[in-house]
Coordinates of N, CA and C in Angstrom, one line a residue:
M1 N 0.9 -1.2 0.0 CA 0.0 0.0 0.0 C 0.9 1.2 0.0
A2 N 0.5 2.2 -0.8 CA 1.3 3.4 -0.9 C 1.2 4.2 0.4
N3 N 2.4 4.8 0.8 CA 2.3 5.7 2.0 C 1.8 7.0 1.6
E4 N 1.6 7.9 2.6 CA 0.8 9.2 2.4 C 1.6 10.1 1.4
R5 N 2.9 10.1 1.5 CA 3.7 11.0 0.7 C 4.2 10.3 -0.6
E6 N 3.9 9.0 -0.7 CA 4.3 8.1 -1.8 C 5.8 8.2 -2.0
E7 N 6.6 8.1 -0.8 CA 8.0 8.1 -0.9 C 8.5 6.8 -0.2
Y8 N 9.5 6.2 -0.8 CA 9.9 4.9 -0.2 C 11.4 4.9 -0.1
S9 N 11.9 4.2 0.9 CA 13.3 4.0 1.0 C 13.6 2.8 0.1
V10 N 14.9 2.5 -0.1 CA 15.2 1.4 -1.0 C 14.7 0.1 -0.5
G11 N 14.7 -0.1 0.8 CA 14.2 -1.3 1.4 C 12.7 -1.4 1.3
Q12 N 12.0 -0.3 1.4 CA 10.5 -0.3 1.3 C 10.1 -0.6 -0.2
L13 N 10.8 0.0 -1.1 CA 10.5 -0.2 -2.5 C 10.8 -1.7 -2.9
A14 N 11.9 -2.2 -2.3 CA 12.2 -3.6 -2.6 C 11.1 -4.5 -2.1
A15 N 10.6 -4.3 -0.9 CA 9.5 -5.1 -0.3 C 8.2 -4.9 -1.1
L16 N 8.0 -3.7 -1.6 CA 6.8 -3.5 -2.3 C 6.7 -4.2 -3.7
T17 N 7.9 -4.2 -4.4 CA 7.9 -4.7 -5.8 C 8.5 -6.1 -5.9
G18 N 9.2 -6.6 -4.9 CA 9.8 -7.9 -5.1 C 11.2 -7.8 -5.7
V19 N 11.7 -6.6 -6.0 CA 13.0 -6.4 -6.6 C 14.0 -6.3 -5.4
S20 N 15.1 -7.0 -5.5 CA 16.0 -6.9 -4.4 C 16.7 -5.6 -4.2
V21 N 17.1 -5.3 -3.0 CA 17.8 -4.1 -2.7 C 19.1 -4.0 -3.5
R22 N 19.8 -5.1 -3.7 CA 21.0 -5.2 -4.5 C 20.7 -4.8 -5.9
T23 N 19.6 -5.3 -6.5 CA 19.2 -4.9 -7.8 C 19.0 -3.4 -8.0
L24 N 18.2 -2.9 -7.0 CA 17.9 -1.4 -7.0 C 19.2 -0.6 -7.0
H25 N 20.2 -1.1 -6.1 CA 21.4 -0.4 -6.1 C 22.1 -0.4 -7.4
H26 N 22.0 -1.6 -8.1 CA 22.7 -1.7 -9.4 C 22.0 -0.8 -10.4
Y27 N 20.7 -0.7 -10.4 CA 20.0 0.1 -11.3 C 20.4 1.6 -11.1
D28 N 20.7 2.0 -9.9 CA 21.1 3.3 -9.6 C 22.5 3.5 -10.1
A29 N 23.4 2.5 -9.9 CA 24.8 2.6 -10.4 C 24.9 2.8 -11.9
I30 N 24.0 2.2 -12.6 CA 24.1 2.2 -14.1 C 23.1 3.3 -14.7
D31 N 22.6 4.1 -13.8 CA 21.7 5.3 -14.2 C 20.4 4.8 -14.8
L32 N 20.0 3.6 -14.5 CA 18.7 3.1 -15.1 C 17.6 3.6 -14.2
L33 N 17.7 3.6 -12.9 CA 16.7 4.1 -12.0 C 17.4 4.8 -10.8
K34 N 17.4 6.1 -10.9 CA 18.0 6.9 -9.9 C 16.9 7.3 -8.8
P35 N 17.3 7.4 -7.5 CA 16.3 7.8 -6.5 C 16.0 9.3 -6.7
A36 N 14.8 9.6 -6.2 CA 14.4 11.0 -6.3 C 15.4 11.9 -5.5
H37 N 15.9 11.5 -4.4 CA 16.9 12.2 -3.7 C 17.5 11.2 -2.6
V38 N 18.5 11.7 -2.0 CA 19.2 10.9 -1.0 C 19.0 11.6 0.4
A39 N 18.5 10.9 1.4 CA 18.2 11.5 2.7 C 19.5 11.9 3.4
A40 N 19.3 12.6 4.5 CA 20.5 13.0 5.3 C 21.2 11.8 5.8
N41 N 20.5 10.8 6.1 CA 21.1 9.6 6.6 C 21.7 8.7 5.6
G42 N 21.7 9.2 4.3 CA 22.3 8.4 3.2 C 21.4 7.4 2.5
Y43 N 20.1 7.3 3.0 CA 19.2 6.4 2.3 C 18.7 7.0 1.0
R44 N 18.6 6.1 0.0 CA 18.0 6.5 -1.2 C 16.5 6.6 -1.0
I45 N 15.9 7.6 -1.6 CA 14.4 7.8 -1.4 C 13.8 7.9 -2.8
Y46 N 12.8 7.1 -3.0 CA 12.1 7.0 -4.4 C 10.7 7.5 -4.3
G47 N 10.3 8.3 -5.2 CA 9.0 8.9 -5.3 C 8.1 8.2 -6.3
R48 N 6.9 8.8 -6.6 CA 6.0 8.3 -7.6 C 6.6 8.1 -9.0
P49 N 7.3 9.1 -9.5 CA 7.8 8.9 -10.9 C 8.8 7.7 -11.0
E50 N 9.6 7.5 -9.9 CA 10.5 6.4 -9.9 C 9.8 5.1 -9.8
T51 N 8.7 5.0 -9.1 CA 8.0 3.7 -9.0 C 7.4 3.4 -10.3
F52 N 6.9 4.4 -11.1 CA 6.4 4.1 -12.4 C 7.5 3.7 -13.4
R53 N 8.6 4.3 -13.2 CA 9.8 3.9 -14.1 C 10.2 2.5 -13.8
L54 N 10.2 2.1 -12.5 CA 10.6 0.8 -12.1 C 9.6 -0.2 -12.7
Q55 N 8.3 0.2 -12.7 CA 7.3 -0.7 -13.3 C 7.6 -1.0 -14.8
E56 N 7.9 0.1 -15.5 CA 8.3 -0.1 -16.9 C 9.5 -1.0 -17.1
I57 N 10.5 -0.8 -16.2 CA 11.7 -1.6 -16.3 C 11.3 -3.1 -16.2
L58 N 10.5 -3.4 -15.2 CA 10.1 -4.7 -15.0 C 9.3 -5.3 -16.1
F59 N 8.4 -4.5 -16.8 CA 7.7 -4.9 -18.0 C 8.7 -5.4 -19.0
Y60 N 9.7 -4.6 -19.3 CA 10.7 -4.9 -20.3 C 11.6 -6.0 -20.0
R61 N 11.9 -6.1 -18.7 CA 12.7 -7.3 -18.2 C 12.0 -8.6 -18.4
D62 N 10.7 -8.5 -18.3 CA 9.8 -9.7 -18.4 C 9.9 -10.3 -19.8
I63 N 10.1 -9.4 -20.8 CA 10.2 -9.9 -22.2 C 11.6 -10.1 -22.6
G64 N 12.6 -10.1 -21.7 CA 14.0 -10.4 -21.9 C 14.8 -9.3 -22.5
M65 N 14.3 -8.0 -22.4 CA 15.1 -6.9 -23.0 C 16.3 -6.6 -22.1
P66 N 17.5 -6.5 -22.7 CA 18.7 -6.2 -21.9 C 18.6 -4.8 -21.2
L67 N 19.2 -4.6 -20.1 CA 19.1 -3.4 -19.3 C 19.6 -2.2 -20.1
A68 N 20.6 -2.3 -20.9 CA 21.1 -1.2 -21.7 C 20.0 -0.7 -22.7
E69 N 19.3 -1.7 -23.3 CA 18.2 -1.3 -24.3 C 17.1 -0.7 -23.5
I70 N 16.8 -1.2 -22.3 CA 15.7 -0.6 -21.5 C 16.0 0.9 -21.2
K71 N 17.2 1.1 -20.9 CA 17.6 2.5 -20.6 C 17.5 3.4 -21.8
E72 N 17.8 2.9 -23.0 CA 17.7 3.6 -24.2 C 16.2 4.0 -24.5
V73 N 15.4 3.0 -24.3 CA 13.9 3.2 -24.5 C 13.4 4.2 -23.6
L74 N 13.7 4.1 -22.3 CA 13.1 5.0 -21.3 C 13.7 6.4 -21.4
D75 N 14.9 6.5 -21.8 CA 15.5 7.8 -22.0 C 15.3 8.4 -23.3
G76 N 14.5 7.7 -24.2 CA 14.3 8.2 -25.6 C 13.2 9.3 -25.6
P77 N 12.9 9.7 -26.8 CA 11.9 10.8 -27.0 C 10.5 10.5 -26.7
A78 N 10.1 9.2 -26.8 CA 8.7 8.8 -26.6 C 8.3 8.9 -25.1
D79 N 7.1 9.4 -24.9 CA 6.7 9.5 -23.5 C 6.1 8.1 -23.0
A80 N 5.8 8.1 -21.7 CA 5.4 6.8 -21.1 C 4.2 6.2 -21.7
V81 N 3.2 7.1 -22.0 CA 1.9 6.6 -22.6 C 2.2 5.9 -23.9
V82 N 3.1 6.5 -24.8 CA 3.4 5.9 -26.1 C 4.1 4.6 -25.9
R83 N 5.1 4.6 -25.0 CA 5.9 3.4 -24.7 C 5.0 2.2 -24.2
L84 N 4.1 2.5 -23.2 CA 3.3 1.5 -22.7 C 2.2 1.0 -23.7
T85 N 1.8 1.9 -24.5 CA 0.8 1.5 -25.6 C 1.5 0.5 -26.5
V86 N 2.7 0.8 -26.9 CA 3.4 -0.1 -27.8 C 3.6 -1.5 -27.1
H87 N 4.0 -1.4 -25.8 CA 4.2 -2.6 -25.1 C 2.9 -3.4 -24.9
L88 N 1.8 -2.7 -24.7 CA 0.5 -3.4 -24.6 C 0.1 -4.0 -25.9
D89 N 0.3 -3.3 -27.0 CA 0.0 -3.9 -28.4 C 0.8 -5.2 -28.6
R90 N 2.1 -5.2 -28.2 CA 2.9 -6.4 -28.3 C 2.4 -7.5 -27.5
L91 N 2.0 -7.2 -26.3 CA 1.5 -8.3 -25.4 C 0.2 -8.8 -26.0
C92 N -0.7 -8.0 -26.5 CA -1.9 -8.4 -27.1 C -1.7 -9.4 -28.3
R93 N -0.7 -9.0 -29.1 CA -0.3 -9.9 -30.2 C 0.2 -11.3 -29.7
E94 N 1.0 -11.2 -28.7 CA 1.5 -12.4 -28.1 C 0.4 -13.3 -27.5
A95 N -0.5 -12.6 -26.9 CA -1.7 -13.3 -26.3 C -2.5 -14.0 -27.4
G96 N -2.6 -13.3 -28.5 CA -3.3 -14.0 -29.6 C -2.6 -15.2 -30.1
H97 N -1.3 -15.1 -30.2 CA -0.5 -16.2 -30.6 C -0.6 -17.4 -29.6
T98 N -0.5 -17.0 -28.3 CA -0.6 -18.0 -27.2 C -2.0 -18.7 -27.3
A99 N -3.0 -17.9 -27.5 CA -4.4 -18.5 -27.6 C -4.5 -19.5 -28.7
Q100 N -3.8 -19.2 -29.9 CA -3.8 -20.0 -31.0 C -3.0 -21.3 -30.7
V101 N -1.9 -21.2 -30.0 CA -1.1 -22.4 -29.6 C -1.9 -23.3 -28.7
I102 N -2.6 -22.7 -27.7 CA -3.4 -23.5 -26.8 C -4.5 -24.2 -27.5
E103 N -5.1 -23.5 -28.5 CA -6.2 -24.2 -29.3 C -5.6 -25.4 -30.1
T104 N -4.4 -25.1 -30.6 CA -3.7 -26.1 -31.4 C -3.4 -27.3 -30.6
L105 N -2.8 -27.0 -29.4 CA -2.4 -28.1 -28.5 C -3.6 -29.0 -28.0
N106 N -4.7 -28.3 -27.7 CA -5.9 -29.0 -27.3 C -6.4 -29.9 -28.4
A107 N -6.3 -29.4 -29.7 CA -6.8 -30.2 -30.8 C -5.8 -31.4 -31.0
T108 N -4.5 -31.1 -30.9 CA -3.5 -32.2 -31.1 C -3.6 -33.3 -30.0
I109 N -3.8 -32.9 -28.7 CA -4.0 -33.8 -27.7 C -5.2 -34.7 -27.9
A110 N -6.3 -34.1 -28.3 CA -7.5 -34.8 -28.6 C -7.3 -35.8 -29.8
H111 N -6.5 -35.4 -30.8 CA -6.2 -36.2 -31.9 C -5.4 -37.4 -31.4
L112 N -4.3 -37.2 -30.6 CA -3.4 -38.2 -30.1 C -4.2 -39.2 -29.2
K113 N -5.2 -38.7 -28.5 CA -5.9 -39.6 -27.6 C -7.0 -40.3 -28.4
G114 N -7.2 -40.0 -29.6 CA -8.2 -40.7 -30.4 C -9.6 -40.1 -30.3
E115 N -9.7 -38.9 -29.7 CA -11.0 -38.4 -29.4 C -11.6 -37.8 -30.7
R116 N -10.8 -37.3 -31.6 CA -11.3 -36.8 -32.9 C -10.1 -36.6 -33.8
G117 N -10.4 -36.7 -35.1 CA -9.4 -36.5 -36.1 C -9.1 -35.0 -36.4
M118 N -7.9 -34.8 -37.0 CA -7.5 -33.4 -37.4 C -8.0 -33.2 -38.8
T119 N -8.7 -32.1 -39.0 CA -9.2 -31.7 -40.3 C -8.1 -30.9 -41.0
T120 N -8.2 -30.9 -42.4 CA -7.2 -30.1 -43.2 C -7.3 -28.7 -42.8
D121 N -8.5 -28.1 -42.6 CA -8.7 -26.7 -42.2 C -7.9 -26.4 -40.9
E122 N -8.0 -27.3 -40.0 CA -7.3 -27.1 -38.7 C -5.7 -27.1 -38.9
L123 N -5.3 -28.1 -39.7 CA -3.9 -28.3 -40.0 C -3.3 -27.1 -40.6
Y124 N -4.0 -26.4 -41.5 CA -3.5 -25.3 -42.3 C -4.1 -23.9 -41.8
K125 N -4.6 -23.9 -40.5 CA -5.2 -22.7 -40.0 C -4.2 -21.5 -40.0
P126 N -2.9 -21.7 -39.7 CA -2.0 -20.6 -39.7 C -1.9 -19.8 -41.0
F127 N -2.4 -20.4 -42.1 CA -2.4 -19.7 -43.4 C -3.6 -18.9 -43.6
T128 N -4.5 -18.8 -42.7 CA -5.7 -18.0 -42.9 C -5.3 -16.5 -42.9
E129 N -6.1 -15.7 -43.5 CA -5.7 -14.2 -43.7 C -5.5 -13.6 -42.3
E130 N -6.3 -13.9 -41.3 CA -6.1 -13.2 -40.0 C -4.8 -13.6 -39.4
Q131 N -4.5 -14.9 -39.4 CA -3.2 -15.4 -38.8 C -2.0 -14.8 -39.6
Q132 N -2.2 -14.8 -41.0 CA -1.1 -14.3 -41.8 C -0.7 -12.8 -41.4
T133 N -1.8 -12.0 -41.2 CA -1.6 -10.6 -40.8 C -0.8 -10.6 -39.5
A134 N -1.2 -11.4 -38.5 CA -0.5 -11.5 -37.2 C 1.0 -11.9 -37.4
N135 N 1.2 -12.9 -38.3 CA 2.5 -13.4 -38.5 C 3.4 -12.3 -39.2
E136 N 2.8 -11.5 -40.1 CA 3.6 -10.5 -40.8 C 4.0 -9.4 -39.7
A137 N 3.1 -9.1 -38.8 CA 3.4 -8.1 -37.8 C 4.6 -8.6 -36.9
W138 N 4.5 -9.9 -36.6 CA 5.6 -10.5 -35.8 C 6.9 -10.5 -36.5
L139 N 6.9 -10.8 -37.8 CA 8.1 -10.8 -38.6 C 8.8 -9.4 -38.7
V140 N 8.0 -8.4 -38.9 CA 8.5 -7.0 -39.0 C 9.1 -6.6 -37.6
E141 N 8.3 -6.9 -36.5 CA 8.8 -6.6 -35.2 C 10.1 -7.3 -34.8
T142 N 10.2 -8.6 -35.3 CA 11.3 -9.4 -34.9 C 12.6 -9.1 -35.8
Y143 N 12.4 -8.9 -37.1 CA 13.5 -8.8 -38.0 C 13.7 -7.4 -38.6
G144 N 12.8 -6.5 -38.2 CA 13.0 -5.1 -38.7 C 12.2 -4.7 -39.9
E145 N 12.2 -3.4 -40.2 CA 11.4 -2.9 -41.2 C 11.7 -3.4 -42.6
T146 N 12.9 -3.8 -42.8 CA 13.3 -4.4 -44.2 C 12.4 -5.6 -44.5
M147 N 11.9 -6.3 -43.4 CA 11.1 -7.5 -43.6 C 9.8 -7.1 -44.3
A148 N 9.3 -5.8 -44.1 CA 8.1 -5.4 -44.7 C 8.2 -5.4 -46.2
D149 N 9.4 -5.0 -46.7 CA 9.6 -5.0 -48.2 C 9.6 -6.4 -48.7
Q150 N 10.2 -7.3 -48.0 CA 10.2 -8.7 -48.4 C 8.8 -9.3 -48.4
I151 N 8.0 -9.0 -47.4 CA 6.6 -9.4 -47.4 C 5.9 -9.0 -48.6
A152 N 6.1 -7.7 -48.9 CA 5.4 -7.1 -50.1 C 5.8 -7.8 -51.4
T153 N 7.1 -8.2 -51.5 CA 7.6 -8.9 -52.7 C 7.0 -10.3 -52.7
S154 N 6.9 -10.9 -51.6 CA 6.3 -12.3 -51.5 C 4.8 -12.2 -51.9
K155 N 4.1 -11.2 -51.4 CA 2.6 -11.1 -51.7 C 2.4 -10.9 -53.2
H156 N 3.3 -10.1 -53.8 CA 3.2 -9.9 -55.3 C 3.5 -11.2 -56.0
A157 N 4.5 -12.0 -55.6 CA 4.8 -13.2 -56.2 C 3.6 -14.2 -56.1
I158 N 3.0 -14.3 -54.9 CA 1.9 -15.2 -54.7 C 0.7 -14.9 -55.6
K159 N 0.5 -13.6 -55.8 CA -0.7 -13.2 -56.7 C -0.4 -13.7 -58.1
K160 N 0.8 -13.8 -58.5 CA 1.1 -14.2 -59.9 C 1.2 -15.7 -60.0
L161 N 1.0 -16.5 -58.9 CA 1.1 -18.0 -59.0 C 0.0 -18.5 -59.9
P162 N 0.3 -19.3 -61.0 CA -0.7 -19.8 -61.9 C -1.7 -20.7 -61.2
Q163 N -1.3 -21.4 -60.1 CA -2.2 -22.3 -59.4 C -2.9 -21.6 -58.3
G164 N -2.6 -20.4 -58.0 CA -3.2 -19.7 -56.9 C -2.7 -20.2 -55.5
M165 N -3.2 -19.5 -54.5 CA -2.7 -19.9 -53.1 C -3.2 -21.3 -52.7
E166 N -4.4 -21.7 -53.2 CA -4.8 -23.0 -52.8 C -3.9 -24.1 -53.4
G167 N -3.5 -23.9 -54.7 CA -2.6 -24.8 -55.4 C -1.3 -24.9 -54.7
A168 N -0.8 -23.7 -54.2 CA 0.5 -23.6 -53.5 C 0.4 -24.4 -52.2
L169 N -0.7 -24.3 -51.5 CA -0.8 -25.0 -50.2 C -0.9 -26.5 -50.5
E170 N -1.5 -26.9 -51.6 CA -1.6 -28.3 -51.9 C -0.1 -28.8 -52.2
E171 N 0.7 -28.0 -52.9 CA 2.1 -28.4 -53.1 C 2.8 -28.5 -51.8
L172 N 2.6 -27.5 -50.9 CA 3.3 -27.6 -49.6 C 2.8 -28.8 -48.8
K173 N 1.6 -29.1 -48.9 CA 1.0 -30.3 -48.2 C 1.8 -31.5 -48.6
T174 N 2.0 -31.7 -50.0 CA 2.7 -32.9 -50.5 C 4.1 -32.9 -50.0
I175 N 4.8 -31.7 -50.1 CA 6.2 -31.7 -49.6 C 6.3 -32.0 -48.1
E176 N 5.4 -31.5 -47.3 CA 5.4 -31.8 -45.9 C 5.1 -33.2 -45.6
Q177 N 4.2 -33.8 -46.3 CA 3.8 -35.2 -46.1 C 5.1 -36.1 -46.4
D178 N 5.8 -35.7 -47.4 CA 7.0 -36.5 -47.8 C 8.1 -36.3 -46.7
L179 N 8.2 -35.1 -46.2 CA 9.2 -34.9 -45.1 C 8.8 -35.6 -43.8
V180 N 7.5 -35.6 -43.5 CA 7.1 -36.3 -42.3 C 7.3 -37.8 -42.4
A181 N 7.1 -38.3 -43.6 CA 7.4 -39.8 -43.9 C 8.8 -40.1 -43.7
A182 N 9.7 -39.2 -44.2 CA 11.1 -39.3 -44.0 C 11.5 -39.3 -42.6
Y183 N 10.9 -38.4 -41.8 CA 11.2 -38.3 -40.4 C 10.8 -39.5 -39.7
E184 N 9.6 -40.0 -39.9 CA 9.1 -41.2 -39.2 C 9.7 -42.5 -39.6
D185 N 10.4 -42.4 -40.8 CA 11.2 -43.6 -41.3 C 12.6 -43.6 -40.7
G186 N 12.9 -42.5 -40.0 CA 14.2 -42.4 -39.4 C 15.3 -42.0 -40.4
T187 N 14.9 -41.3 -41.5 CA 15.9 -40.8 -42.5 C 16.9 -39.9 -41.8
T188 N 18.2 -40.1 -42.1 CA 19.2 -39.3 -41.5 C 19.4 -37.9 -42.2
E189 N 20.0 -37.0 -41.5 CA 20.2 -35.6 -42.1 C 21.1 -35.6 -43.3
T190 N 22.0 -36.7 -43.4 CA 22.9 -36.7 -44.5 C 22.4 -37.5 -45.7
S191 N 21.2 -38.0 -45.6 CA 20.6 -38.9 -46.7 C 20.4 -38.0 -48.0
D192 N 20.8 -38.6 -49.1 CA 20.6 -38.0 -50.4 C 19.1 -37.8 -50.6
T193 N 18.3 -38.8 -50.2 CA 16.8 -38.7 -50.3 C 16.3 -37.4 -49.6
L194 N 16.8 -37.2 -48.4 CA 16.3 -36.1 -47.6 C 16.8 -34.8 -48.3
H195 N 18.0 -34.7 -48.8 CA 18.5 -33.5 -49.4 C 17.6 -33.2 -50.6
T196 N 17.2 -34.2 -51.4 CA 16.3 -34.0 -52.5 C 15.0 -33.4 -52.1
L197 N 14.4 -33.9 -51.0 CA 13.1 -33.4 -50.4 C 13.3 -32.0 -50.0
L198 N 14.4 -31.7 -49.3 CA 14.6 -30.3 -48.8 C 14.9 -29.3 -49.9
E199 N 15.4 -29.8 -51.0 CA 15.6 -28.9 -52.2 C 14.2 -28.6 -52.8
R200 N 13.3 -29.5 -52.8 CA 11.9 -29.2 -53.2 C 11.3 -28.2 -52.3
H201 N 11.6 -28.3 -51.0 CA 11.1 -27.4 -50.0 C 11.7 -26.0 -50.2
R202 N 13.0 -25.9 -50.5 CA 13.7 -24.7 -50.7 C 13.2 -24.0 -51.9
H203 N 13.0 -24.7 -53.0 CA 12.5 -24.1 -54.2 C 11.0 -23.6 -54.1
F204 N 10.3 -24.3 -53.3 CA 8.9 -23.9 -53.0 C 8.9 -22.5 -52.2
V205 N 9.8 -22.5 -51.2 CA 10.0 -21.2 -50.5 C 10.4 -20.1 -51.4
A206 N 11.3 -20.3 -52.3 CA 11.8 -19.3 -53.2 C 10.6 -18.8 -54.1
T207 N 9.7 -19.7 -54.5 CA 8.5 -19.4 -55.3 C 7.6 -18.5 -54.5
M208 N 7.4 -18.8 -53.2 CA 6.6 -18.0 -52.3 C 7.2 -16.7 -52.0
W209 N 8.5 -16.6 -51.9 CA 9.2 -15.4 -51.6 C 9.2 -14.4 -52.8
G210 N 9.2 -15.0 -54.0 CA 9.3 -14.2 -55.2 C 10.8 -13.8 -55.4
Q211 N 11.7 -14.6 -54.8 CA 13.1 -14.4 -55.0 C 13.9 -15.6 -54.6
P212 N 15.1 -15.8 -55.0 CA 15.9 -17.0 -54.6 C 16.0 -17.2 -53.1
C213 N 16.0 -18.4 -52.7 CA 16.1 -18.7 -51.3 C 17.5 -19.3 -51.1
S214 N 18.5 -18.5 -50.7 CA 19.9 -19.0 -50.5 C 20.0 -20.0 -49.4
A215 N 21.1 -20.6 -49.3 CA 21.4 -21.6 -48.2 C 21.3 -20.9 -46.9
E216 N 21.8 -19.6 -46.8 CA 21.8 -18.9 -45.6 C 20.3 -18.5 -45.3
G217 N 19.5 -18.1 -46.3 CA 18.1 -17.8 -46.1 C 17.4 -19.0 -45.6
F218 N 17.7 -20.2 -46.1 CA 17.0 -21.4 -45.7 C 17.3 -21.8 -44.3
S219 N 18.6 -21.6 -43.9 CA 19.0 -21.8 -42.5 C 18.3 -20.8 -41.5
G220 N 18.2 -19.6 -42.0 CA 17.5 -18.6 -41.2 C 16.0 -18.9 -41.0
L221 N 15.4 -19.4 -42.1 CA 14.0 -19.8 -42.1 C 13.8 -20.9 -41.0
A222 N 14.8 -21.8 -41.0 CA 14.7 -22.9 -40.0 C 14.7 -22.4 -38.6
D223 N 15.5 -21.4 -38.3 CA 15.5 -20.7 -37.0 C 14.2 -20.1 -36.7
M224 N 13.6 -19.4 -37.7 CA 12.3 -18.8 -37.5 C 11.2 -19.8 -37.2
Y225 N 11.3 -21.0 -37.8 CA 10.3 -22.0 -37.6 C 10.3 -22.4 -36.1
L226 N 11.5 -22.5 -35.5 CA 11.6 -23.0 -34.2 C 11.4 -21.9 -33.1
S227 N 11.4 -20.6 -33.6 CA 11.2 -19.5 -32.6 C 9.8 -18.9 -32.6
H228 N 9.0 -19.3 -33.5 CA 7.6 -18.8 -33.6 C 6.6 -19.9 -33.1
P229 N 5.8 -19.6 -32.0 CA 5.0 -20.7 -31.5 C 4.0 -21.2 -32.4
D230 N 3.5 -20.5 -33.4 CA 2.5 -21.0 -34.4 C 3.1 -22.0 -35.3
F231 N 4.4 -21.8 -35.7 CA 5.0 -22.8 -36.6 C 5.3 -24.0 -35.8
V232 N 5.8 -23.9 -34.5 CA 6.1 -25.1 -33.7 C 4.9 -25.9 -33.5
A233 N 3.8 -25.2 -33.2 CA 2.5 -25.9 -32.9 C 2.0 -26.6 -34.2
R234 N 2.2 -26.0 -35.3 CA 1.7 -26.5 -36.6 C 2.5 -27.8 -37.0
Y235 N 3.8 -27.7 -36.8 CA 4.6 -28.9 -37.2 C 4.5 -30.0 -36.2
E236 N 4.2 -29.7 -34.9 CA 3.9 -30.7 -34.0 C 2.6 -31.5 -34.3
K237 N 1.7 -30.8 -35.0 CA 0.5 -31.5 -35.4 C 0.8 -32.5 -36.4
L238 N 1.8 -32.2 -37.3 CA 2.1 -33.2 -38.3 C 2.7 -34.5 -37.8
S239 N 3.6 -34.3 -36.8 CA 4.2 -35.5 -36.1 C 4.9 -35.0 -34.9
L240 N 4.9 -35.7 -33.8 CA 5.5 -35.3 -32.5 C 7.0 -35.1 -32.7
K241 N 7.5 -34.0 -32.3 CA 8.9 -33.6 -32.3 C 9.4 -33.4 -33.8
F242 N 8.4 -33.3 -34.7 CA 8.8 -33.0 -36.1 C 9.4 -31.6 -36.2
S243 N 9.0 -30.7 -35.4 CA 9.5 -29.3 -35.6 C 11.0 -29.2 -35.3
V244 N 11.5 -29.9 -34.3 CA 12.9 -29.9 -34.0 C 13.7 -30.6 -35.1
W245 N 13.2 -31.8 -35.5 CA 13.8 -32.5 -36.6 C 13.9 -31.7 -37.9
L246 N 12.8 -31.1 -38.3 CA 12.8 -30.3 -39.5 C 13.8 -29.2 -39.5
T247 N 13.9 -28.5 -38.3 CA 14.8 -27.4 -38.2 C 16.2 -27.9 -38.4
A248 N 16.6 -29.0 -37.7 CA 17.9 -29.5 -37.8 C 18.2 -30.0 -39.2
A249 N 17.2 -30.6 -39.9 CA 17.4 -31.1 -41.2 C 17.6 -29.9 -42.2
M250 N 16.9 -28.8 -42.0 CA 17.0 -27.7 -42.9 C 18.4 -27.0 -42.7
K251 N 18.9 -26.9 -41.5 CA 20.2 -26.3 -41.2 C 21.3 -27.2 -41.8
A252 N 21.1 -28.6 -41.7 CA 22.1 -29.5 -42.2 C 22.1 -29.4 -43.7
H253 N 20.9 -29.2 -44.3 CA 20.9 -29.0 -45.8 C 21.6 -27.7 -46.2
A254 N 21.4 -26.7 -45.5 CA 22.0 -25.4 -45.8 C 23.5 -25.6 -45.7
K255 N 24.0 -26.3 -44.7 CA 25.4 -26.6 -44.6 C 25.9 -27.4 -45.8
H256 N 25.1 -28.4 -46.2 CA 25.4 -29.2 -47.4 C 25.5 -28.4 -48.6
L257 N 24.8 -27.3 -48.7 CA 24.8 -26.4 -49.8 C 26.0 -25.4 -49.8
G258 N 26.7 -25.4 -48.6 CA 27.9 -24.6 -48.5 C 27.8 -23.4 -47.5
F259 N 26.6 -23.3 -46.8 CA 26.5 -22.3 -45.8 C 27.1 -22.8 -44.4
E260 N 28.0 -22.0 -43.9 CA 28.5 -22.2 -42.5 C 28.0 -21.2 -41.6
A261 N 27.2 -21.6 -40.6 CA 26.6 -20.6 -39.6 C 27.7 -20.0 -38.8

């Protein structure tokens, strides 16, 4: 509970927020969170603005942002309302992704328990327009504004596909079914058969991108597959632990093509 003057010693602020005194001292030392003033007895005293700043620091720490970057953000030109609105928007998008993953996992568990089968619509749900929009926002946020240009190029290429998006998804379905079969058959990453399958996948990606997919780009795509919850959930629907295997296989294929990470 706030005191009447809303001033806190470092110990009181630590007790209120759960942040250790040692951490608060460190934040002071690196100029991330300075006290409002220092009392005659040498105690650091924090006021209302400092408690709000600490709240923001904790928000950003929760998403794994380094302290140096947090300081840059807080000391930047944007005011607190703008910063918090951006943070809220990010959390809302993540919540949407999390809800999708929960729905996917529930459907997968039901499928594995034999309670119901998986429909094609469910399997390819991440390709709906709504999810694609969310994925595009995630890509731009994660990889920077240059990704927006690449997305635009990809959209233009997809519009020119003679078979349309439905035909492209059918082709992807065939490629993925063959990859799952290779995975479940225990095909090794060095197998010529697997390299042939992954070349089909890489050429499909290039078609969808509207530009060549280099070995480095293919390896980067593998990293993205494993870092985005929607992709992980989708590949786990195809076969248990397939997402990890596919990522390793794609990176091994990129190395086979000459890319060294």
